[in-house]
Short mmCIF file of C-alpha atoms in Angstrom, two decimals:
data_model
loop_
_atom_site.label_atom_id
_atom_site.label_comp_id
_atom_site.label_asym_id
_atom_site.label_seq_id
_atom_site.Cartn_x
_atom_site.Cartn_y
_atom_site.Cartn_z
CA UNK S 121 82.74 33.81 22.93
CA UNK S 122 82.10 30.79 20.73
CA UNK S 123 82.60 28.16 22.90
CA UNK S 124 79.86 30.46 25.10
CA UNK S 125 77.88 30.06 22.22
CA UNK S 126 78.40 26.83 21.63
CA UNK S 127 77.45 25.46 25.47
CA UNK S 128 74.30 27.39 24.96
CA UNK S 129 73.15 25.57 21.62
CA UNK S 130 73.86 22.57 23.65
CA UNK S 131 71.88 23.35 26.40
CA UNK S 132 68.71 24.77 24.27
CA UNK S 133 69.51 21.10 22.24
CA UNK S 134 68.89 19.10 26.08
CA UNK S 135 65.60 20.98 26.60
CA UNK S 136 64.63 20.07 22.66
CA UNK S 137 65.24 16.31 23.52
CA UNK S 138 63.39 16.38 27.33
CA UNK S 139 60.49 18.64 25.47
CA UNK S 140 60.26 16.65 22.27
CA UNK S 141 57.83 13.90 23.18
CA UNK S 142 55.29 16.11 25.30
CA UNK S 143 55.19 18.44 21.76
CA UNK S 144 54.44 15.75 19.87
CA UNK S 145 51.78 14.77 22.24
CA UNK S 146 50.47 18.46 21.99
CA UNK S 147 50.83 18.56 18.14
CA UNK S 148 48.69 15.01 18.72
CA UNK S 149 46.06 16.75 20.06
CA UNK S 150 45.35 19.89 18.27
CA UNK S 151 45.40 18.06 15.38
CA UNK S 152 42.58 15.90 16.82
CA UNK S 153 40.69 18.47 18.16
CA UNK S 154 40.65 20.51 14.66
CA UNK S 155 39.59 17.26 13.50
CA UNK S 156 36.81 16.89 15.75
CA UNK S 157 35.34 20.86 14.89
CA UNK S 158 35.96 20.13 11.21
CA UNK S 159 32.91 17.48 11.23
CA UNK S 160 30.50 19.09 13.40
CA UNK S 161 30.98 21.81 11.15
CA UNK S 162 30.64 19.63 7.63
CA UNK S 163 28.40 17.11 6.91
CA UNK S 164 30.06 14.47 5.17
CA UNK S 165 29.15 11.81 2.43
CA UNK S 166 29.31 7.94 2.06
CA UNK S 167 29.44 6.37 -1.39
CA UNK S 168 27.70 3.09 -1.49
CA UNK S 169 26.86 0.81 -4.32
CA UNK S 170 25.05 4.16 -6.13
CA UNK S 171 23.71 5.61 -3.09
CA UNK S 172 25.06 9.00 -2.13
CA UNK S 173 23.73 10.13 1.31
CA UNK S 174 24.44 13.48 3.02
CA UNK S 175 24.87 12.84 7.01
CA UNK S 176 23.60 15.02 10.19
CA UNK S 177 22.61 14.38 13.44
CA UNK S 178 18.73 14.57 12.94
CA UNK S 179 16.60 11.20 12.16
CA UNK S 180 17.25 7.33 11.25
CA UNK S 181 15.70 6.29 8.59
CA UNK S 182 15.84 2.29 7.14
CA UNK S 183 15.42 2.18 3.68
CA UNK S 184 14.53 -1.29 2.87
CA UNK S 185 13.18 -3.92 0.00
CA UNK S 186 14.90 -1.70 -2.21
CA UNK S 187 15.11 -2.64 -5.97
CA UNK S 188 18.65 -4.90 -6.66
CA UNK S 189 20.62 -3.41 -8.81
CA UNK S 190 19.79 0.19 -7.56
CA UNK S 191 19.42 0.80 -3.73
CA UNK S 192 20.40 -2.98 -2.01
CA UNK S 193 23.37 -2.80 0.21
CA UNK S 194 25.18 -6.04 -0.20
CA UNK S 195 27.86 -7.66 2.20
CA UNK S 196 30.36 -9.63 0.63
CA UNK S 197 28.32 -12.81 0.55
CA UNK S 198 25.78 -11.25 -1.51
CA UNK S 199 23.88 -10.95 1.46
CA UNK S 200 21.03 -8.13 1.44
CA UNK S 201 21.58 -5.65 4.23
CA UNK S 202 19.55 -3.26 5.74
CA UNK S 203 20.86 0.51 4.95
CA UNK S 204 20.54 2.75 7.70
CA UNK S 205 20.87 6.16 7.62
CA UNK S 206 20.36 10.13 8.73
CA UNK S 207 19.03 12.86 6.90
CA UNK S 208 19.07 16.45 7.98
CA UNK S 209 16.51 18.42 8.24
CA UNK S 210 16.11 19.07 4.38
CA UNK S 211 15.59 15.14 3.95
CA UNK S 212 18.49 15.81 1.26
CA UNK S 213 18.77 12.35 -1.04
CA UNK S 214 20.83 12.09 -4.03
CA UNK S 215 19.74 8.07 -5.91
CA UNK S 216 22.68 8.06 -9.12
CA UNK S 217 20.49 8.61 -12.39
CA UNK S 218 17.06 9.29 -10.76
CA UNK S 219 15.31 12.47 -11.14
CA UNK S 220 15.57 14.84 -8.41
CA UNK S 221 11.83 15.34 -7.79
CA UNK S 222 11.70 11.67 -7.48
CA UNK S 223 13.90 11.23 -4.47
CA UNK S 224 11.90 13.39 -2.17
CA UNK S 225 9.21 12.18 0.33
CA UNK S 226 6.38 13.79 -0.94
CA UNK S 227 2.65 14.30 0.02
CA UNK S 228 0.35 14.75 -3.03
CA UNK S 229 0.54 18.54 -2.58
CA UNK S 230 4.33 18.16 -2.93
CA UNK S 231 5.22 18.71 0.52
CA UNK S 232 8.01 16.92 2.00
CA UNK S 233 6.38 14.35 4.60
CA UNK S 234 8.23 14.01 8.14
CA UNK S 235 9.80 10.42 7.49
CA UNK S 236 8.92 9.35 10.74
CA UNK S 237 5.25 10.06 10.44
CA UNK S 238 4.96 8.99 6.62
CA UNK S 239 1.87 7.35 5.63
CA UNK S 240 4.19 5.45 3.18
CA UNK S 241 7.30 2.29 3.91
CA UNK S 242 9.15 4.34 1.55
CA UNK S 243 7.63 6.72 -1.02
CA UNK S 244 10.86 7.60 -2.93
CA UNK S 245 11.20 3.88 -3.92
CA UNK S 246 7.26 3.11 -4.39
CA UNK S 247 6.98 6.54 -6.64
CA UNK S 248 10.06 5.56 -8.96
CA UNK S 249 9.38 2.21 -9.61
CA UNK S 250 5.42 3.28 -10.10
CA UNK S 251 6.68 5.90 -13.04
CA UNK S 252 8.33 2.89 -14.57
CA UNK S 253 5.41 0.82 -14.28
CA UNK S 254 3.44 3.44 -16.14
CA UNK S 255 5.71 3.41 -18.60
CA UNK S 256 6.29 -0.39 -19.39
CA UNK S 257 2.96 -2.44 -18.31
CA UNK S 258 1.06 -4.04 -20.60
CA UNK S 259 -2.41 -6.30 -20.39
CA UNK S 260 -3.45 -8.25 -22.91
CA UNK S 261 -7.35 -7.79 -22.57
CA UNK S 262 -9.16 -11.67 -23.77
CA UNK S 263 -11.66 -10.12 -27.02
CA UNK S 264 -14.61 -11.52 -24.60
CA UNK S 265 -14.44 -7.89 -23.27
CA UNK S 266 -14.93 -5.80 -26.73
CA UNK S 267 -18.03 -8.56 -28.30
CA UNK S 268 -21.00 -6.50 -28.92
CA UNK S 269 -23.83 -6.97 -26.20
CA UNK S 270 -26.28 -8.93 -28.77
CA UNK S 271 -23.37 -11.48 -29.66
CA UNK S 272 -24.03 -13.35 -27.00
CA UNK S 273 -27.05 -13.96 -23.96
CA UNK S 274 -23.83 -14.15 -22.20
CA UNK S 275 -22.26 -10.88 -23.52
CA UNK S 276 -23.16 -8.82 -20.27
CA UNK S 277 -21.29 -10.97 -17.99
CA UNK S 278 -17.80 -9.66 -20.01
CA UNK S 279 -18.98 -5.89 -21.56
CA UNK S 280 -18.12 -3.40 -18.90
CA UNK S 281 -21.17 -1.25 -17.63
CA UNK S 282 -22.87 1.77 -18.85
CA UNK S 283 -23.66 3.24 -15.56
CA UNK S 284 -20.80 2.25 -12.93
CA UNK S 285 -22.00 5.11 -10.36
CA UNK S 286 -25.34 3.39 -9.47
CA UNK S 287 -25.48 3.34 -5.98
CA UNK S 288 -27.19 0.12 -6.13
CA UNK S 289 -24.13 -1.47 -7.05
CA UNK S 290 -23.14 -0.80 -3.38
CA UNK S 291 -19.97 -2.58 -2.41
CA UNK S 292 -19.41 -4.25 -6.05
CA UNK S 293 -18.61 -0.81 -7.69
CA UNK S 294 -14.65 -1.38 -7.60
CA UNK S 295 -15.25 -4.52 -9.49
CA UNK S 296 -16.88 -2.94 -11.94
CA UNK S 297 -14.64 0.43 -12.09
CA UNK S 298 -11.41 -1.54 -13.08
CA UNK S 299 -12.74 -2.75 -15.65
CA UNK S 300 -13.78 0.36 -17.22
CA UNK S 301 -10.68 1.83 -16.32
CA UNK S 302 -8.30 -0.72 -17.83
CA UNK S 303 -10.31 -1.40 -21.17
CA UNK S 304 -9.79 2.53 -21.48
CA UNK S 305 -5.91 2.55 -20.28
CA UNK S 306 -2.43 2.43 -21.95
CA UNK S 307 -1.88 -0.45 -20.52
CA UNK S 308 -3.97 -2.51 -22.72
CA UNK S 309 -2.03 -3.94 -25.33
CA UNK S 310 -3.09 -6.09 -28.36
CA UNK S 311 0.39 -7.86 -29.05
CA UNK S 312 -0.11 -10.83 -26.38
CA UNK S 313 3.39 -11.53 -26.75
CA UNK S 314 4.66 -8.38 -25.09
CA UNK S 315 2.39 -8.44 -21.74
CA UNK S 316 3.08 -8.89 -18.73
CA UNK S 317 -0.54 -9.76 -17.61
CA UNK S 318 -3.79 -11.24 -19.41
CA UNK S 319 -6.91 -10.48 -18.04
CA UNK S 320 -10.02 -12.76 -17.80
CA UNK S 321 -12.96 -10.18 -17.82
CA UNK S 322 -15.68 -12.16 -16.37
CA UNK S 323 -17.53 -10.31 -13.83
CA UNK S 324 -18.79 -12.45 -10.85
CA UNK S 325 -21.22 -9.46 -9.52
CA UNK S 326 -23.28 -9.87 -13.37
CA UNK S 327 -22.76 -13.56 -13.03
CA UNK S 328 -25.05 -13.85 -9.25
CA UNK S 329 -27.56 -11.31 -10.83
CA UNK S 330 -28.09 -13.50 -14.45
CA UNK S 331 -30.96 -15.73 -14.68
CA UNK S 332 -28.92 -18.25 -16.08
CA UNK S 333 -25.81 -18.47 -14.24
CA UNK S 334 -26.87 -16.70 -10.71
CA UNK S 335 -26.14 -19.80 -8.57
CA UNK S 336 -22.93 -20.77 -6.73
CA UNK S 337 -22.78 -24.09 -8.56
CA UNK S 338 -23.22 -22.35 -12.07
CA UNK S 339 -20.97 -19.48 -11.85
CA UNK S 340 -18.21 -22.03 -10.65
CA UNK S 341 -19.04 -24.43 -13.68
CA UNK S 342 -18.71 -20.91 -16.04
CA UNK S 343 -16.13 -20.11 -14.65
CA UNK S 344 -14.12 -23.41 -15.11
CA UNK S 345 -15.88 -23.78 -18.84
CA UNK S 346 -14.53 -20.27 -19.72
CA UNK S 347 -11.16 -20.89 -18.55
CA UNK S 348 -10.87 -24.41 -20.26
CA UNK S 349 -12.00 -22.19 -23.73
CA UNK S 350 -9.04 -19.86 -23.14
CA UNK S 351 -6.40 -22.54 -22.02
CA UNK S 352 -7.97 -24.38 -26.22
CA UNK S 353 -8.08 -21.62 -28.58
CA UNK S 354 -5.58 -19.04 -27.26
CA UNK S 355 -1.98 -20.34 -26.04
CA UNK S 356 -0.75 -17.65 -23.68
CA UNK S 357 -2.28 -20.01 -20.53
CA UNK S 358 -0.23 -22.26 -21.20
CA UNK S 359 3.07 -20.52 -21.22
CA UNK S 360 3.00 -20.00 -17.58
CA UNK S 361 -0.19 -22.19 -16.38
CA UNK S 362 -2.31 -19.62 -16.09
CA UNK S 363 -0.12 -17.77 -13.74
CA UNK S 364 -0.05 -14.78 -15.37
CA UNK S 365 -3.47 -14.11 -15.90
CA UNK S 366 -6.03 -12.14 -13.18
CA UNK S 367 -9.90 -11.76 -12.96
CA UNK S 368 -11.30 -9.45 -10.46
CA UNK S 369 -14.63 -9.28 -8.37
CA UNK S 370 -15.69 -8.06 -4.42
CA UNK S 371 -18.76 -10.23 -4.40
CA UNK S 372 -18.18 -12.74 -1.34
CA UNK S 373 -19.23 -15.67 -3.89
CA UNK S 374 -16.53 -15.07 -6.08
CA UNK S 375 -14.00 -16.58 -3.26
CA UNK S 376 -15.36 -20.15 -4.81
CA UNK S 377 -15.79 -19.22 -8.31
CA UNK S 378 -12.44 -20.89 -9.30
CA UNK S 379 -12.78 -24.11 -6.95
CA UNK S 380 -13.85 -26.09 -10.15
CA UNK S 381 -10.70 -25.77 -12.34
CA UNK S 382 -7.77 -26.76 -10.70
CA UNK S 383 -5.12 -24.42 -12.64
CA UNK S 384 -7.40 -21.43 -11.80
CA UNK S 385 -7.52 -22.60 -8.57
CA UNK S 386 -3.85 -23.15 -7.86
CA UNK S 387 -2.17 -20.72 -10.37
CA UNK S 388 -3.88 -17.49 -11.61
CA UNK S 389 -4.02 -14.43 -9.39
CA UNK S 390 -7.51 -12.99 -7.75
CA UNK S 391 -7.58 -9.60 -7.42
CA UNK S 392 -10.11 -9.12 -4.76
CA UNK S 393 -12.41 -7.42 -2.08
CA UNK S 394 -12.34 -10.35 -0.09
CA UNK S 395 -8.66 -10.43 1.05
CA UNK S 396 -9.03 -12.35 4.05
CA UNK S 397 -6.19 -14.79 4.30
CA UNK S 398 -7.64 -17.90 6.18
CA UNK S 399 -10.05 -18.57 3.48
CA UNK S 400 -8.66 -21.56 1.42
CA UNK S 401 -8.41 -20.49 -1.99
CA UNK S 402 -6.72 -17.21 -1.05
CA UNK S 403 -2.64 -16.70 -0.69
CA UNK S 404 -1.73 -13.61 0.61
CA UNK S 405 1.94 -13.53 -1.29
CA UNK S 406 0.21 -14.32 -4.77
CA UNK S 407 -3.32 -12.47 -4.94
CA UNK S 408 -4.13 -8.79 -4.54
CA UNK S 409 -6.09 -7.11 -1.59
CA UNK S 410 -8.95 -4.37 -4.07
CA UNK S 411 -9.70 -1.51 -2.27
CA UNK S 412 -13.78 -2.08 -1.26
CA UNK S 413 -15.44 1.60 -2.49
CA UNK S 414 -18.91 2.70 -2.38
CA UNK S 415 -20.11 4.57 -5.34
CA UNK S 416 -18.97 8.04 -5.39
CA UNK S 417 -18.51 11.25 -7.77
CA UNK S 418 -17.60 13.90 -5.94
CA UNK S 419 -14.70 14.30 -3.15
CA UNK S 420 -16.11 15.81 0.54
CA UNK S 421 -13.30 18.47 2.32
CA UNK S 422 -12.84 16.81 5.43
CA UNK S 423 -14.34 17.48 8.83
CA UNK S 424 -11.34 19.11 11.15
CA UNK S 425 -10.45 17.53 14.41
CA UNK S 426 -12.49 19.73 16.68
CA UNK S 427 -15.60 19.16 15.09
CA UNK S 428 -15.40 15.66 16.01
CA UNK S 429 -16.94 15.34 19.58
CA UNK S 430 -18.10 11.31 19.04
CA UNK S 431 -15.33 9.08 20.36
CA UNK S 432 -16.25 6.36 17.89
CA UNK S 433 -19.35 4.83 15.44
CA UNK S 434 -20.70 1.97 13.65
CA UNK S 435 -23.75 0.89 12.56
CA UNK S 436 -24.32 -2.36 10.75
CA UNK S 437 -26.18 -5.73 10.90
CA UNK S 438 -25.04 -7.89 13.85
CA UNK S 439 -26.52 -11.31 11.57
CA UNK S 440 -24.06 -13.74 11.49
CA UNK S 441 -20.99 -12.10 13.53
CA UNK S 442 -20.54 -12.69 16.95
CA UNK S 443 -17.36 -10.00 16.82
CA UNK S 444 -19.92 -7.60 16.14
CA UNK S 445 -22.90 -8.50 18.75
CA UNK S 446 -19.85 -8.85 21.65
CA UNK S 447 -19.29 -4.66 20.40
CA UNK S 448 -22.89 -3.80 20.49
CA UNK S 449 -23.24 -6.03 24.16
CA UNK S 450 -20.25 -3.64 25.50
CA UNK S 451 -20.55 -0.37 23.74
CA UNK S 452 -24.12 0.19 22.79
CA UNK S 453 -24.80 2.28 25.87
CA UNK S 454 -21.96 4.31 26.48
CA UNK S 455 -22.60 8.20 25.66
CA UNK S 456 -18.88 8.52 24.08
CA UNK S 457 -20.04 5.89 21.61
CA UNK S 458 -22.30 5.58 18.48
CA UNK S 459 -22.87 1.95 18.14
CA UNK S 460 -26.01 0.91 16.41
CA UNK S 461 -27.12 -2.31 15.47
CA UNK S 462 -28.66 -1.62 11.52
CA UNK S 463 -29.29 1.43 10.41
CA UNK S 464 -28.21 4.45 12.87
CA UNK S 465 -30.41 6.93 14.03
CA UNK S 466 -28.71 9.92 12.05
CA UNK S 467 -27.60 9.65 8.03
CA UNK S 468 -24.53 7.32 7.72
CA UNK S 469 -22.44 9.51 6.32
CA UNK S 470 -23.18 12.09 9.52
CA UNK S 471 -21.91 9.18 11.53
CA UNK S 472 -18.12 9.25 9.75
CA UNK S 473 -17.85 13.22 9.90
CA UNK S 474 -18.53 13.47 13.76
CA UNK S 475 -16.21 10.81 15.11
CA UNK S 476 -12.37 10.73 15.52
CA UNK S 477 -13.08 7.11 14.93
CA UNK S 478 -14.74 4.74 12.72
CA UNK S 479 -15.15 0.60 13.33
CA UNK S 480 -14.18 -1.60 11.12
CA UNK S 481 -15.93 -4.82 12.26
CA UNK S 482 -15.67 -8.37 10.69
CA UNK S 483 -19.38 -9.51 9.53
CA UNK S 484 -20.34 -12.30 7.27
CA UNK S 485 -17.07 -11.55 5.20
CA UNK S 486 -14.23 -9.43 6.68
CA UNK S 487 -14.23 -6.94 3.73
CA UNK S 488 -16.21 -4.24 3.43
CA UNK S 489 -16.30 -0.81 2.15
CA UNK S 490 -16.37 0.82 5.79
CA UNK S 491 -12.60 1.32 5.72
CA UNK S 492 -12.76 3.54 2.66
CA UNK S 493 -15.55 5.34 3.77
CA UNK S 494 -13.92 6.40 6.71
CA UNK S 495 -10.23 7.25 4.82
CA UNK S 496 -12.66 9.62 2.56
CA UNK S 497 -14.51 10.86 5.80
CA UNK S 498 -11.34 11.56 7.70
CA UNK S 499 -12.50 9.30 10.45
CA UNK S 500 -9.48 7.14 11.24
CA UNK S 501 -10.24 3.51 10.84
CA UNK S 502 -10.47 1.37 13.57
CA UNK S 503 -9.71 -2.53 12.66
CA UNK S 504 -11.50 -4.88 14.84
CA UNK S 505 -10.79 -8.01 12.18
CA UNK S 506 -8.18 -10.97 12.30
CA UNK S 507 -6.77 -12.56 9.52
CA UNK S 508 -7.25 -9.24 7.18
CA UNK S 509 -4.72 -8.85 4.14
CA UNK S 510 -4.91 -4.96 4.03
CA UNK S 511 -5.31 -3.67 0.64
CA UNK S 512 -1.65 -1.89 -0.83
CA UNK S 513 -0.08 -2.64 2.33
CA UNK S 514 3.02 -3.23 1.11
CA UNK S 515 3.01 0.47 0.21
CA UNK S 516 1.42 2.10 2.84
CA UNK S 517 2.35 1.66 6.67
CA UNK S 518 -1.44 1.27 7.92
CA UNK S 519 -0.55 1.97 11.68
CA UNK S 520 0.47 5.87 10.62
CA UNK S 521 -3.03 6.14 10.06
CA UNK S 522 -5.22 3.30 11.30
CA UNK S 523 -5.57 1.63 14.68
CA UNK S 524 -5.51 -2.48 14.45
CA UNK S 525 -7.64 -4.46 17.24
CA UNK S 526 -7.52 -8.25 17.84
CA UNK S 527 -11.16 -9.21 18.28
CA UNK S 528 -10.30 -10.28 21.84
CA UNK S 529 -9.52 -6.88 22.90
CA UNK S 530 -13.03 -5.69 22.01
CA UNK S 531 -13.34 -5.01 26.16
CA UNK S 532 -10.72 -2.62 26.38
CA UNK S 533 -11.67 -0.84 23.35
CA UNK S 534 -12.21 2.29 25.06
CA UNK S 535 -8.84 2.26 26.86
CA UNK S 536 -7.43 1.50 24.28
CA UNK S 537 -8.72 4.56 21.63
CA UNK S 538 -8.80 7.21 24.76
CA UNK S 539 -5.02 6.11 24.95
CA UNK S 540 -4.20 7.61 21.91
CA UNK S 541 -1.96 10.73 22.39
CA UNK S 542 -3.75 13.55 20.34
CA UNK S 543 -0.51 14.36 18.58
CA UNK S 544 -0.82 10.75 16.92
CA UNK S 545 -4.28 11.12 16.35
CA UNK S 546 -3.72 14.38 14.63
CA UNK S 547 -0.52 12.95 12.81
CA UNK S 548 -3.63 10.05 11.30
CA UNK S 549 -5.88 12.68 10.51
CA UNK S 550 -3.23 14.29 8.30
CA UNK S 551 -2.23 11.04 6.80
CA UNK S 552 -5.51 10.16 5.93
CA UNK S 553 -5.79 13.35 3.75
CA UNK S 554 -2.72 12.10 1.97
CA UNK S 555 -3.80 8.39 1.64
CA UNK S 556 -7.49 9.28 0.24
CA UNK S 557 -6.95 9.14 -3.05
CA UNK S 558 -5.59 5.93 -2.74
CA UNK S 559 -9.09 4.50 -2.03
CA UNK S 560 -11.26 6.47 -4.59
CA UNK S 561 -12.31 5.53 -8.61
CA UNK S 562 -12.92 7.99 -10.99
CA UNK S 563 -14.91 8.28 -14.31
CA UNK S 564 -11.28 9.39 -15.99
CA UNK S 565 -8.42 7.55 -13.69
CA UNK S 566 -6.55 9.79 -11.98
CA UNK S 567 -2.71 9.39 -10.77
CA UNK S 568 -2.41 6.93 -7.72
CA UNK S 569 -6.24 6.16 -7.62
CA UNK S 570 -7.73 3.03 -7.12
CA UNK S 571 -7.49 1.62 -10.17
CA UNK S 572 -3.38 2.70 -10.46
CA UNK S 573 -2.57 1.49 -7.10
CA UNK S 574 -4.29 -2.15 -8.19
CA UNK S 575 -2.00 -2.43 -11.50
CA UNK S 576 0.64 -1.35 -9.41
CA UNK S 577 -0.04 -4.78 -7.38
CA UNK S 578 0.36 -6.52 -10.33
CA UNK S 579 3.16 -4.78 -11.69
CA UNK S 580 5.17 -6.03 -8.67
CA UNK S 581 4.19 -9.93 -9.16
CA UNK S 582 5.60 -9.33 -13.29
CA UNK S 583 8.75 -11.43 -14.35
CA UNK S 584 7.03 -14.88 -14.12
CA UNK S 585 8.82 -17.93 -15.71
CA UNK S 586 7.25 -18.67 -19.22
CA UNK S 587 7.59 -21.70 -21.78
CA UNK S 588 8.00 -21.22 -25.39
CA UNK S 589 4.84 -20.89 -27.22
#
């Protein structure tokens, strides 16, 4: 009975060793497959230098031009690498010691914003580095600004104005406005040695309306005179060269207003309307695109999509632009269009809130305050201009909520608008509810107005090389 025990064991131990492979296989795969239903089921997270992101199967995002020694994914070369990633549908971002409300793509009514259709390169990076900028900034202001307005027949030319909001100021209010709303900031500090920036307060717009100084020739030899008078009796200029100071105008004459003083010229930064980047004394890496604004108090709700039966307007004078005669010589007579050449028939403003689009068209000068009309009109901008430096476009993505021409393509304009699919248009209209305040001053600044978005500029062109003084 044992040894009929025994031949048994051995036979069940032959089976063992013929099954034994094909149940490891088996044990192989089961193991695999649990695997496989674990992470469809879990969402998993990657650890890298600080960044902890939560994975899923929904949208790529690139996060890029991140700040060093927070966000930059580094090979081992020191290389900078692109991170890219997916978020779920909660666009879920932990950033180690950042505030939570920080981290989220956010609209100014605090909804989250669809990455793909963001108005923004990357909000959660532009809003944390701007709440450090408010916190650290500072300007030294050059006392020119505070003299009392009988000190000097000259006085006016520094002294901010009285009355920024009249409408005859036209397209020269935002050279005006940030100077009001910097003299009155936090950022103005009276310990030179602890700013970032000095600013030289001259205004060029006062300068081409003074009876003393209103020609080109004169308001470049002021210019030059004044700067030569800061570079003697104060020595911050020549710490850096002048590269850390700014002076800001829109007026088109301005553009020359430094040709007389070399280190003005070569080193200090303009922070200007006319941002057009194949003028000669104007380098897009170095100077600062202003927002052009018309005078305005009050903010309009927007027209809705529907109401909008015009395909397209502008109205302007065709002097001196043959971009802008070649539009009226193609356009002016086609019903879908209103294209006038001057005034239009129908108040201006009318002209913004009935068209899905509005035509920015190079004149004289390539600025003009057209573009912010139409972001405050909800009229998406149409840019018919080459050689533009958009203003904050490092910040915002333009084409989520603009349409960019080359003046060639002026002939297939209409294709090229009627093209459009309406859920992109609509996806513009939205952004350009979001992007509005962007491109509007106020008598008390607001958060991420003009004026904020401009120091912001600055703010990112800080850490300049200085000499002992």
């Amino acid at each position: 009975m044992g040894f009929c025990a025994f031949r048994k064991s051995f036979k069940l131990f032959k089976l063992w060793g013929y099954l034994r492979p094909f149940s490891v296989l088996l044990i192989v795969v089961v193991m695999v497959g649990l695997l496989l239903i674990i992470q469809t089921k879990m969402k998993t997270f990657i650890h890298k230098d600080g960044v902890f992101v939560q994975f899923d199967v929904q949208e790529k995002v690139g996060i890029k031009n991140v700040e060093i020694m927070k966000l930059q994914n580094r090979s081992n070369k020191g290389e900078i690498d692109e991170i890219s990633v997916q978020f779920d549908e909660q666009i879920k971002v932990g950033v180690k010691n950042l505030e939570p409300i920080k981290l989220q793509n956010r609209s100014n009514k605090g909804e989250i914003l669809s990455l793909s259709n963001s108005p923004y390169h990357n909000w959660v990076l532009f809003a944390t580095d701007y709440e450090e900028m408010m916190k650290t900034l500072k300007i030294f202001v050059y006392p020119d600004a505070f003299m009392s307005n009988k000190s000097s027949p000259f006085s006016g030319i520094f002294l901010p104005l009285t009355n920024p909001f009249n409408p005859k100021l036209g397209n020269y209010f935002s050279e005006h406005m940030f100077k009001i709303a910097l003299l009155g900031s936090s950022f103005v500090t009276k310990n030179p040695k602890e700013a970032h920036f000095y600013y030289m307060p001259f205004s060029i717009n006062v300068m081409r309306n003074h009876p003393n100084v209103h020609s080109a020739s004169a308001i470049k030899d002021f210019v030059a005179g004044y700067t030569d008078r800061v570079r003697s009796e104060f020595m911050f200029w020549n710490a850096s060269g002048g590269a850390d100071h700014f002076y800001v105008y829109c007026h088109s004459i301005g553009r020359d207003a430094a040709s007389k003083q070399q280190e003005l010229h070569h080193n200090a930064i303009q922070v200007t309307c006319s941002s057009n980047y194949f003028q000669r004394l104007y380098i897009a890496h170095r100077d600062i695109g202003l927002p052009q604004v018309w005078p305005r108090q009050h903010e309009e709700a927007l027209n809705p999509p529907d109401a909008r039966y015009k395909l397209a307007f502008f109205a302007g004078r065709v002097q001196n632009s043959l971009v802008r005669q070649n539009l009226l010589d193609l356009w002016k007579n086609d019903s879908s269009f209103d294209i006038f050449s001057g005034s239009s028939s129908f108040p201006y403003k009318e002209g913004f809130r009935r068209s899905k689009y509005c035509l920015h068209v190079k004149g004289y000068e390539v600025n003009t305050a057209r573009v912010s009309d139409a972001i405050q009109h909800g009229c998406v901008p149409v840019l018919i201009s080459n050689y533009y430096d958009l203003p904050l476009a490092n910040i915002l993505d333009w084409s989520k909520f603009s349409i960019i021409v080359n003046e060639r393509d002026i002939p297939h304009l209409k294709k090229i608008l009627l093209s459009v699919p309406r859920r992109t248009y609509l996806n513009m209209y939205k952004n350009l509810g979001i992007v509005r305040r962007h491109f509007a001053w106020y008598s008390s600044p607001k958060e991420y107005d003009s004026f904020h978005m401009t120091v912001y500029q600055l703010w990112l062109r800080r850490g300049l090389h200085r000499v002992a003084w």
